[in-house]
Short mmCIF file of C-alpha atoms and ligand atoms in Angstrom, two decimals:
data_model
loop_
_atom_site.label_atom_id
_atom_site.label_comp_id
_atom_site.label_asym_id
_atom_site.label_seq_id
_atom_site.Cartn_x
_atom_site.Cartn_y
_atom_site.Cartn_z
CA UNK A 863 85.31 81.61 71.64
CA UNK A 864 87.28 81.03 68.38
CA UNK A 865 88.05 77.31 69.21
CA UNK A 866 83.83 77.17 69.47
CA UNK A 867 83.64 77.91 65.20
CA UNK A 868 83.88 74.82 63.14
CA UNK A 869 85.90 74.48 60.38
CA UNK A 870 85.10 73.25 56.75
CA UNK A 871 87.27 71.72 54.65
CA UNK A 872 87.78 73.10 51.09
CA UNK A 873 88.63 70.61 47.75
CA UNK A 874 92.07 70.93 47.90
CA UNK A 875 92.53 69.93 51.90
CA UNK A 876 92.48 73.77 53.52
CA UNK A 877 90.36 74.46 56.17
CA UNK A 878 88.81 77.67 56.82
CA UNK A 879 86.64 78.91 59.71
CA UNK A 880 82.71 78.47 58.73
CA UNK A 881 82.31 81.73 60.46
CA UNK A 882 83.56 85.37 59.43
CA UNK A 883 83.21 89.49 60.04
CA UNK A 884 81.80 90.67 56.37
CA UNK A 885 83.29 94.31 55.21
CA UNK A 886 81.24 94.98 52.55
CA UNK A 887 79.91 99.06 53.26
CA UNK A 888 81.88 98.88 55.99
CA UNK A 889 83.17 102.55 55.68
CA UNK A 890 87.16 103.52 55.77
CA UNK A 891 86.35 105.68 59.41
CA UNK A 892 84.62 102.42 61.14
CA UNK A 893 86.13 99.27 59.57
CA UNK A 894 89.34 99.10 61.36
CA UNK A 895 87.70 98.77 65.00
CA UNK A 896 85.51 96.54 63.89
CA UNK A 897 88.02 94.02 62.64
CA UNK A 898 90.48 94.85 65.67
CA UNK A 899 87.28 94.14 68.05
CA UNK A 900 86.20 91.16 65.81
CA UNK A 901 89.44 89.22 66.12
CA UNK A 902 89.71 90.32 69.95
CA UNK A 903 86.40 88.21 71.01
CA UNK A 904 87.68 85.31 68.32
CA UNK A 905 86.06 86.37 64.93
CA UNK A 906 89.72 84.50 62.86
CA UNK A 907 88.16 85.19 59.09
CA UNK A 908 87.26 88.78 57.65
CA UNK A 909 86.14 88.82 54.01
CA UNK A 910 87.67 91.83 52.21
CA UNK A 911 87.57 92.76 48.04
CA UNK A 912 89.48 95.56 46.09
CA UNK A 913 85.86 97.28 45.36
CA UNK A 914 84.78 97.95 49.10
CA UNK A 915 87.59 100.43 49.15
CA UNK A 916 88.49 99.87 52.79
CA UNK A 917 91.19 97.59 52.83
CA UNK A 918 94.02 99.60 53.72
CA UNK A 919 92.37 100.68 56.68
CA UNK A 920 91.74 96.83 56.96
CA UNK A 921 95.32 96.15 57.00
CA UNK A 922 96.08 98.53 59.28
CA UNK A 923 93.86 96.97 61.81
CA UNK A 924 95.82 93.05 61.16
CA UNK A 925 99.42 95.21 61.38
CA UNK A 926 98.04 96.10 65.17
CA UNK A 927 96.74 93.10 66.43
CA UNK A 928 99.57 90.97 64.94
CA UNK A 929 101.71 93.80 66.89
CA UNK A 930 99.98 93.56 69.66
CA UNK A 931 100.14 89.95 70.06
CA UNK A 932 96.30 89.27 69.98
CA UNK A 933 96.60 86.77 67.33
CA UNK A 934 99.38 85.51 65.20
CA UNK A 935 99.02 85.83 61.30
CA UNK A 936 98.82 81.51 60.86
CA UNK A 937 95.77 81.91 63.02
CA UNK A 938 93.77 84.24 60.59
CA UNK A 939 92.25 83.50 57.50
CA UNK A 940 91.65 85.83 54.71
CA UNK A 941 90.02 86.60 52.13
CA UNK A 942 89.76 89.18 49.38
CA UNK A 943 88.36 89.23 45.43
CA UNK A 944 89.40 90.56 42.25
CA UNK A 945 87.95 93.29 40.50
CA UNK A 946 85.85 93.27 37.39
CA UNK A 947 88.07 95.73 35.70
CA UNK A 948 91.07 93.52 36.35
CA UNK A 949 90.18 90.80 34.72
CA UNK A 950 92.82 90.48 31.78
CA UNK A 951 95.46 87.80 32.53
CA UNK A 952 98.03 90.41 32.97
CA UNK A 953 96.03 92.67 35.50
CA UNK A 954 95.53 89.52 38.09
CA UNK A 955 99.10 89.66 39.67
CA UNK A 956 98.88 93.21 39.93
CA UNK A 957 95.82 93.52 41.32
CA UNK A 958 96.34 90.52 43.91
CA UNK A 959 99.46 92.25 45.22
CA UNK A 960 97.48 95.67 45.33
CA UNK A 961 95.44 93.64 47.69
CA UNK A 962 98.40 92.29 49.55
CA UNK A 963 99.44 95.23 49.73
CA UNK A 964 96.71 97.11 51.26
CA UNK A 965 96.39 94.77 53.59
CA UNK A 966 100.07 94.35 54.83
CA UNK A 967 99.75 91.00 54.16
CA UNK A 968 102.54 88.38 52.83
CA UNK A 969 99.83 85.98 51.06
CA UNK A 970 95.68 85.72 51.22
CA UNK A 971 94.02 82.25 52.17
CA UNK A 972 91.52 82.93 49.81
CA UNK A 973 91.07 85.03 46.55
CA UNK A 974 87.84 85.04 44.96
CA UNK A 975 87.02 86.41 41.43
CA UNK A 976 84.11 88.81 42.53
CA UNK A 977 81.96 88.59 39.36
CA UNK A 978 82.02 86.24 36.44
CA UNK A 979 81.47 89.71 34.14
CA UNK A 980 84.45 91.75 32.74
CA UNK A 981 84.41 95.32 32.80
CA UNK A 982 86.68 97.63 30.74
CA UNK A 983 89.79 97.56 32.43
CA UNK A 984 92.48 100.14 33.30
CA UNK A 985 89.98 103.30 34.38
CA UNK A 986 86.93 103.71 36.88
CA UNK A 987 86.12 100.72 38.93
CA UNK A 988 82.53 101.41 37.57
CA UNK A 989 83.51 102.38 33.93
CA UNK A 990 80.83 103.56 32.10
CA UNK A 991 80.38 104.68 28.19
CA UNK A 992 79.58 108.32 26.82
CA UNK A 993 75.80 107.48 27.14
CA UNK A 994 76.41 106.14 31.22
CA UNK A 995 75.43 102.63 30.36
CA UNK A 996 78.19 99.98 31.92
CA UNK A 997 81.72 99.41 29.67
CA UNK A 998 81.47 95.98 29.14
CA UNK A 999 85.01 94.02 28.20
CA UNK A 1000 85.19 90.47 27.06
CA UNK A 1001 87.85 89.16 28.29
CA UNK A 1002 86.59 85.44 29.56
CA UNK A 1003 86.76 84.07 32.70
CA UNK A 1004 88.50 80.94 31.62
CA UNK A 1005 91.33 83.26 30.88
CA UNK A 1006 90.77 84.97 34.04
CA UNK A 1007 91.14 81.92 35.85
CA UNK A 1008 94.47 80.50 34.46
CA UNK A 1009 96.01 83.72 35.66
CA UNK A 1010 94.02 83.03 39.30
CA UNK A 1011 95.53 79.23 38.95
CA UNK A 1012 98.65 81.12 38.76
CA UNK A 1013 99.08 83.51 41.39
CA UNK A 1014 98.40 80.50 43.75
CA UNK A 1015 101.02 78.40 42.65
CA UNK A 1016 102.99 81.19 43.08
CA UNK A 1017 102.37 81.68 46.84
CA UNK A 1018 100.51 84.84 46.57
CA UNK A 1019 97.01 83.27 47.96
CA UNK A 1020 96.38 79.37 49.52
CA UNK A 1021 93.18 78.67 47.89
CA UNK A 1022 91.54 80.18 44.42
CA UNK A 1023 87.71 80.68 44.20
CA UNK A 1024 84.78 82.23 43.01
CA UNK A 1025 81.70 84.49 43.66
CA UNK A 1026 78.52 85.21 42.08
CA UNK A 1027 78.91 81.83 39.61
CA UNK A 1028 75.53 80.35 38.00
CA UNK A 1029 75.73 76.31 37.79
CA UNK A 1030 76.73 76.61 33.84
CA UNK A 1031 79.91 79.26 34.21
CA UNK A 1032 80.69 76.56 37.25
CA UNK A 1033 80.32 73.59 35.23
CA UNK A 1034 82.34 75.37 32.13
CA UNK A 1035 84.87 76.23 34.55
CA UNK A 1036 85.16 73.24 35.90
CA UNK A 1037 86.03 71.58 32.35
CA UNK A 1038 88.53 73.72 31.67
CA UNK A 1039 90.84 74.14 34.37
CA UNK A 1040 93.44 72.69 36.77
CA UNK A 1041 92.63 74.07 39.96
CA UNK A 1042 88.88 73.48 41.10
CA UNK A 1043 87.61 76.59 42.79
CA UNK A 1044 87.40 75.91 46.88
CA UNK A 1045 84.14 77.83 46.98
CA UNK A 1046 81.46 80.13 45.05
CA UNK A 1047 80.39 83.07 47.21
CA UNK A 1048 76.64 83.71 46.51
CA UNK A 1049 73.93 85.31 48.09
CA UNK A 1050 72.09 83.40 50.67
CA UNK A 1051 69.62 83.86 53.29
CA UNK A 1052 65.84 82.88 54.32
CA UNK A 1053 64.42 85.08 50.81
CA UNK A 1054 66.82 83.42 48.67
CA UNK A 1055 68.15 79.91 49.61
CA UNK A 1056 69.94 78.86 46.76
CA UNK A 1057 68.90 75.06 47.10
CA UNK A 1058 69.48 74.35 43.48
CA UNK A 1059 73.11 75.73 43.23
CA UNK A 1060 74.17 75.27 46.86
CA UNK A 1061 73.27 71.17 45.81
CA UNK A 1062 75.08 71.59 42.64
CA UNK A 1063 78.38 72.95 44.31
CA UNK A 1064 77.92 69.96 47.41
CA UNK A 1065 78.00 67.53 44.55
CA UNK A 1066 81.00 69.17 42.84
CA UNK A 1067 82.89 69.71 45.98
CA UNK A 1068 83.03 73.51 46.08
CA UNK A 1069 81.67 74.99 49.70
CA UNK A 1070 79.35 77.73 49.66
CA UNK A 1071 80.34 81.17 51.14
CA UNK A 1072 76.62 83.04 51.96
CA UNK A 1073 76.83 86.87 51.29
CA UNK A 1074 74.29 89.01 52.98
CA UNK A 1075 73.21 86.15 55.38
CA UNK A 1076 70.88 88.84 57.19
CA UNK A 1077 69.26 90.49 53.70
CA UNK A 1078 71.61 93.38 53.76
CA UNK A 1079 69.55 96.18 55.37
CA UNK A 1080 72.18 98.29 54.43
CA UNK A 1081 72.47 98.03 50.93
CA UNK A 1082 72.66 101.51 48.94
CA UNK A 1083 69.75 100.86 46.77
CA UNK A 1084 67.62 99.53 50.02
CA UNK A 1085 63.99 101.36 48.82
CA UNK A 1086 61.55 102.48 51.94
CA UNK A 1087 59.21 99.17 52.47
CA UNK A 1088 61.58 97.13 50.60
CA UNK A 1089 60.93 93.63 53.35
CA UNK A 1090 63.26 93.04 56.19
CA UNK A 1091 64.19 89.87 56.63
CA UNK A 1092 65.51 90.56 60.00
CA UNK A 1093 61.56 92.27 60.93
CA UNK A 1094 59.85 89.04 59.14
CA UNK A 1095 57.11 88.01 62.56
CA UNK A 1096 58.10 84.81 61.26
CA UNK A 1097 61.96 85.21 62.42
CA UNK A 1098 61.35 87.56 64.96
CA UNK A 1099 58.70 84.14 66.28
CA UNK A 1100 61.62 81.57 65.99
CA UNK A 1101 64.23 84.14 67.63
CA UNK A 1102 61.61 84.32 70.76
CA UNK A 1103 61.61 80.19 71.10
CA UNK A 1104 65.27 79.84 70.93
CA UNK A 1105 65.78 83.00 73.01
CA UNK A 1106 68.00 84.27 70.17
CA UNK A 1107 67.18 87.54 68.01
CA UNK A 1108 66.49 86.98 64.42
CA UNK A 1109 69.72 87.34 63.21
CA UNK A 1110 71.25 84.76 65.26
CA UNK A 1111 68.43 82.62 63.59
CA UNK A 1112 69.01 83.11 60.29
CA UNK A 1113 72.91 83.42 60.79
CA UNK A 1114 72.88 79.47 62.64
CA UNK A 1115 70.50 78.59 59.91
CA UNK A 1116 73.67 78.94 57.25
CA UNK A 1117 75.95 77.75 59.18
CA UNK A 1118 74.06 74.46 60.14
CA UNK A 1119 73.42 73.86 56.63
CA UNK A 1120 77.45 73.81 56.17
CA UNK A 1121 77.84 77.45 54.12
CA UNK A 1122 80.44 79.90 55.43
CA UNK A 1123 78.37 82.69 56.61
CA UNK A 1124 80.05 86.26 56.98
CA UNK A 1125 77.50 89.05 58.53
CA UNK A 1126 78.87 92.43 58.27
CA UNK A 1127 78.32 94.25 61.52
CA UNK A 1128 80.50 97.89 62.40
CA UNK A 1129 78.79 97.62 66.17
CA UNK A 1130 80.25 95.94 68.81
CA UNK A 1131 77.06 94.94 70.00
CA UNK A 1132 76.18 93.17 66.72
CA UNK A 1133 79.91 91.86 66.41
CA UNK A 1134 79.22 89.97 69.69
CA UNK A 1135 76.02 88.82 69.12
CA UNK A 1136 76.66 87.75 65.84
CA UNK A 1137 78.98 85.71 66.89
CA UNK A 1138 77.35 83.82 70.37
CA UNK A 1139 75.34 81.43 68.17
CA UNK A 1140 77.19 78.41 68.97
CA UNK A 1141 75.46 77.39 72.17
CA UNK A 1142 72.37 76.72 70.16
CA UNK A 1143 70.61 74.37 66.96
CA UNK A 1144 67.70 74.45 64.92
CA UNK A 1145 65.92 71.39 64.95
CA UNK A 1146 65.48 70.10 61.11
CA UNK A 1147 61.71 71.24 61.32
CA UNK A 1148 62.39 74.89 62.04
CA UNK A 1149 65.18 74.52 59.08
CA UNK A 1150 62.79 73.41 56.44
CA UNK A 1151 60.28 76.16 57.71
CA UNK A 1152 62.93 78.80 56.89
CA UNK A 1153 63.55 76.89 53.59
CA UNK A 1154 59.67 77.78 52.89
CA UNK A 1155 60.52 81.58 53.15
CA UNK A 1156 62.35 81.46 49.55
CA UNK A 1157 60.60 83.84 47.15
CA UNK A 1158 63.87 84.39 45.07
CA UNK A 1159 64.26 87.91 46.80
CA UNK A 1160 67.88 88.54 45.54
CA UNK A 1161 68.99 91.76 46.37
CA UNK A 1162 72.30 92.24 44.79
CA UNK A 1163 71.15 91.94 41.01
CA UNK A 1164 74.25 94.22 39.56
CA UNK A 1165 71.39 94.99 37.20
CA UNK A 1166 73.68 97.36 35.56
CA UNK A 1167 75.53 94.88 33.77
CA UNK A 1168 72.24 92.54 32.85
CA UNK A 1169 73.41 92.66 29.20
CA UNK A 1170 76.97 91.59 29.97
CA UNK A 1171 76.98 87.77 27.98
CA UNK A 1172 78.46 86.36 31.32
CA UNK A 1173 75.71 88.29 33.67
CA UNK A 1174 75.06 85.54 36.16
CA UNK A 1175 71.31 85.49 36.79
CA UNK A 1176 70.16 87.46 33.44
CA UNK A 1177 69.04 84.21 31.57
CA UNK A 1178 66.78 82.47 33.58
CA UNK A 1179 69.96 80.08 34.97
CA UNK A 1180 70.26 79.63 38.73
P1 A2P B 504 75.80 97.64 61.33
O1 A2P B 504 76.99 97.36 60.47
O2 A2P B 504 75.45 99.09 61.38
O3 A2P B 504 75.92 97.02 62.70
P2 A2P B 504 74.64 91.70 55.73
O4 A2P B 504 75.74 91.02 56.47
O5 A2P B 504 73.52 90.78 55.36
O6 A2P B 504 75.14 92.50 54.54
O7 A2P B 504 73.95 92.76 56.72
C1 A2P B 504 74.68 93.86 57.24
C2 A2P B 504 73.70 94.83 57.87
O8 A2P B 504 73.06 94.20 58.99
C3 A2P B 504 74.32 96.08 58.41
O9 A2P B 504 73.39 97.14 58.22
C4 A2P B 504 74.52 95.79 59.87
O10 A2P B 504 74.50 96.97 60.65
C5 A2P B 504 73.29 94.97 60.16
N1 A2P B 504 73.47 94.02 61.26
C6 A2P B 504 74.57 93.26 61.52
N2 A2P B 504 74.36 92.48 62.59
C7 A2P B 504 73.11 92.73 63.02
C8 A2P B 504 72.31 92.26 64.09
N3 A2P B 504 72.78 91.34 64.93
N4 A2P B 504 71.06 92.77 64.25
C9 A2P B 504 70.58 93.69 63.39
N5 A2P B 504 71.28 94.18 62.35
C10 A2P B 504 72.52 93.72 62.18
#
């Protein structure tokens, strides 16, 4: 099935598979079946970061199946993100080969900067002051980013990028580097579409990776009655005319509108059916009828940090 997942092309000529296996709360005990069952039905891009804590489990999962001789390590494409805390120009070699590290790997395709935001580096991953608010540091992106520029001319990752950018830290970034990111990783899905910024990044060449594509029922700080995207009659309607469940609806509804979409699923079940959306398409009706669903529902706020002066969405920017 892995020949069946298009490809997009990033800015500076890679191409990476529009489809992936998400790991965010994917815990240590589960991840590394999931990933070994992922790439054995075709699944050839897993999205990994420092701060989901699981990818040495991760990269013992890509040491078997390159072992076994399920899939051969050109074939795979990988990506992972720096940490918050790591953002001083000196930290981002170390922490990239922490990474590589973890993951047994000789180079990523793809490292992201997770969050525009610095946090205090060197301690916790979620460093807090003596009162338990957030320890800020302000160590800019720009800076941040030369050292990112860096470790891929150096090898260490094929293509540089980011995650959770508004349209100004994109447009500031843009001015003031070398190396264009390849793609901004944002939350997407039917609550939240992002038309504004996904349009911005299309005109500026940077592809859109969609976090969360199915509302992230699994989110820590999920509240009881809290919507479910993936319950919405309106989804569950479109899943029964296509013969599809809802998340194979809103899953084919990123991916026709060109974003990378990476649904994180620890069931084999959901691994397969996640991925057996390519024998299907949304006609452009049903598309703009999901459009209509937006009601800016973002889910992953990091409210924690909303006074941060590089906080994403804290100023009214989009
Ligand atoms: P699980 O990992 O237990 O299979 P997101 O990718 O938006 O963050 O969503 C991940 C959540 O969605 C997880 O709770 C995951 O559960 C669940 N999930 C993944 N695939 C499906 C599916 N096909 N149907 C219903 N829930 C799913």
């Amino acid at each position: 099935m892995a020949s069946k997942v298009p490809f997009v092309t990033f800015n500076n000529g890679q191409k990476f598979p529009i489809f992936g296996l998400g790991t965010w709360k994917s815990k240590p005990g589960e991840v590394k079946e999931a990933v070994k069952y992922a790439i054995s039905i075709g699944y050839r891009h897993i999205d990994c970061a420092h701060i989901y804590e699981n990818e040495p489990e991760i990269g013992s999962a890509l040491s078997e199946v390159f072992k076994e001789g399920i899939v051969k390590r050109e074939e795979l494409y990988i990506t992972s993100k720096l940490w918050n805390t790591m953002h001083r120009p000196d930290l981002v070699e170390p922490a990239i080969k922490t990474t590589l590290k973890n993951l047994q790997l000789e180079y990523l395709d793809l490292y992201l900067i997770h969050w525009p935001f610095a946090l205090k580096e060197e301690g916790a991953l979620f460093p807090t002051n003596p009162d338990g608010t957030t320890a800020y540091s302000d160590v800019d992106y720009l800076d941040t980013w030369k050292a990112m520029e860096a470790v891929q001319k150096k090898g260490l990752t094929k293509s540089i990028g980011v995650s959770n950018f508004n349209k100004k830290q994109l447009e500031r970034l843009l001015q003031n580097s070398t190396i264009p990111p390849a793609t901004n990783q944002i939350e997407v899905h039917p609550y939240l579409n992002q038309k504004k910024l996904i349009d911005y990044c299309t005109s500026k060449k940077i592809v859109i990776t969609a976090y969360s594509p199915l509302g992230s029922p699994d989110r820590p700080w999920a509240k009881p009655g809290d919507p479910q995207l993936l319950d919405d009659p309106k989804i569950v309607a479109l899943g029964k005319k296509y013969k599809k469940t809802p998340a194979q609806v809103v899953l084919k509804y990123q991916v026709q509108r060109g974003n990378i979409t990476i649904p994180k699923s620890v069931t084999k079940s959901r691994i397969l059916q996640n991925f057996d959306i390519w024998d299907f398409n949304l006609t452009a009706e049903d598309i703009a009828l999901l459009d209509s669903f937006d009601c800016n529902g973002r889910i992953c706020p990091y409210d924690d940090a909303f006074s941060h002066k590089d906080h994403p969405f804290s100023r009214d920017e989009y």
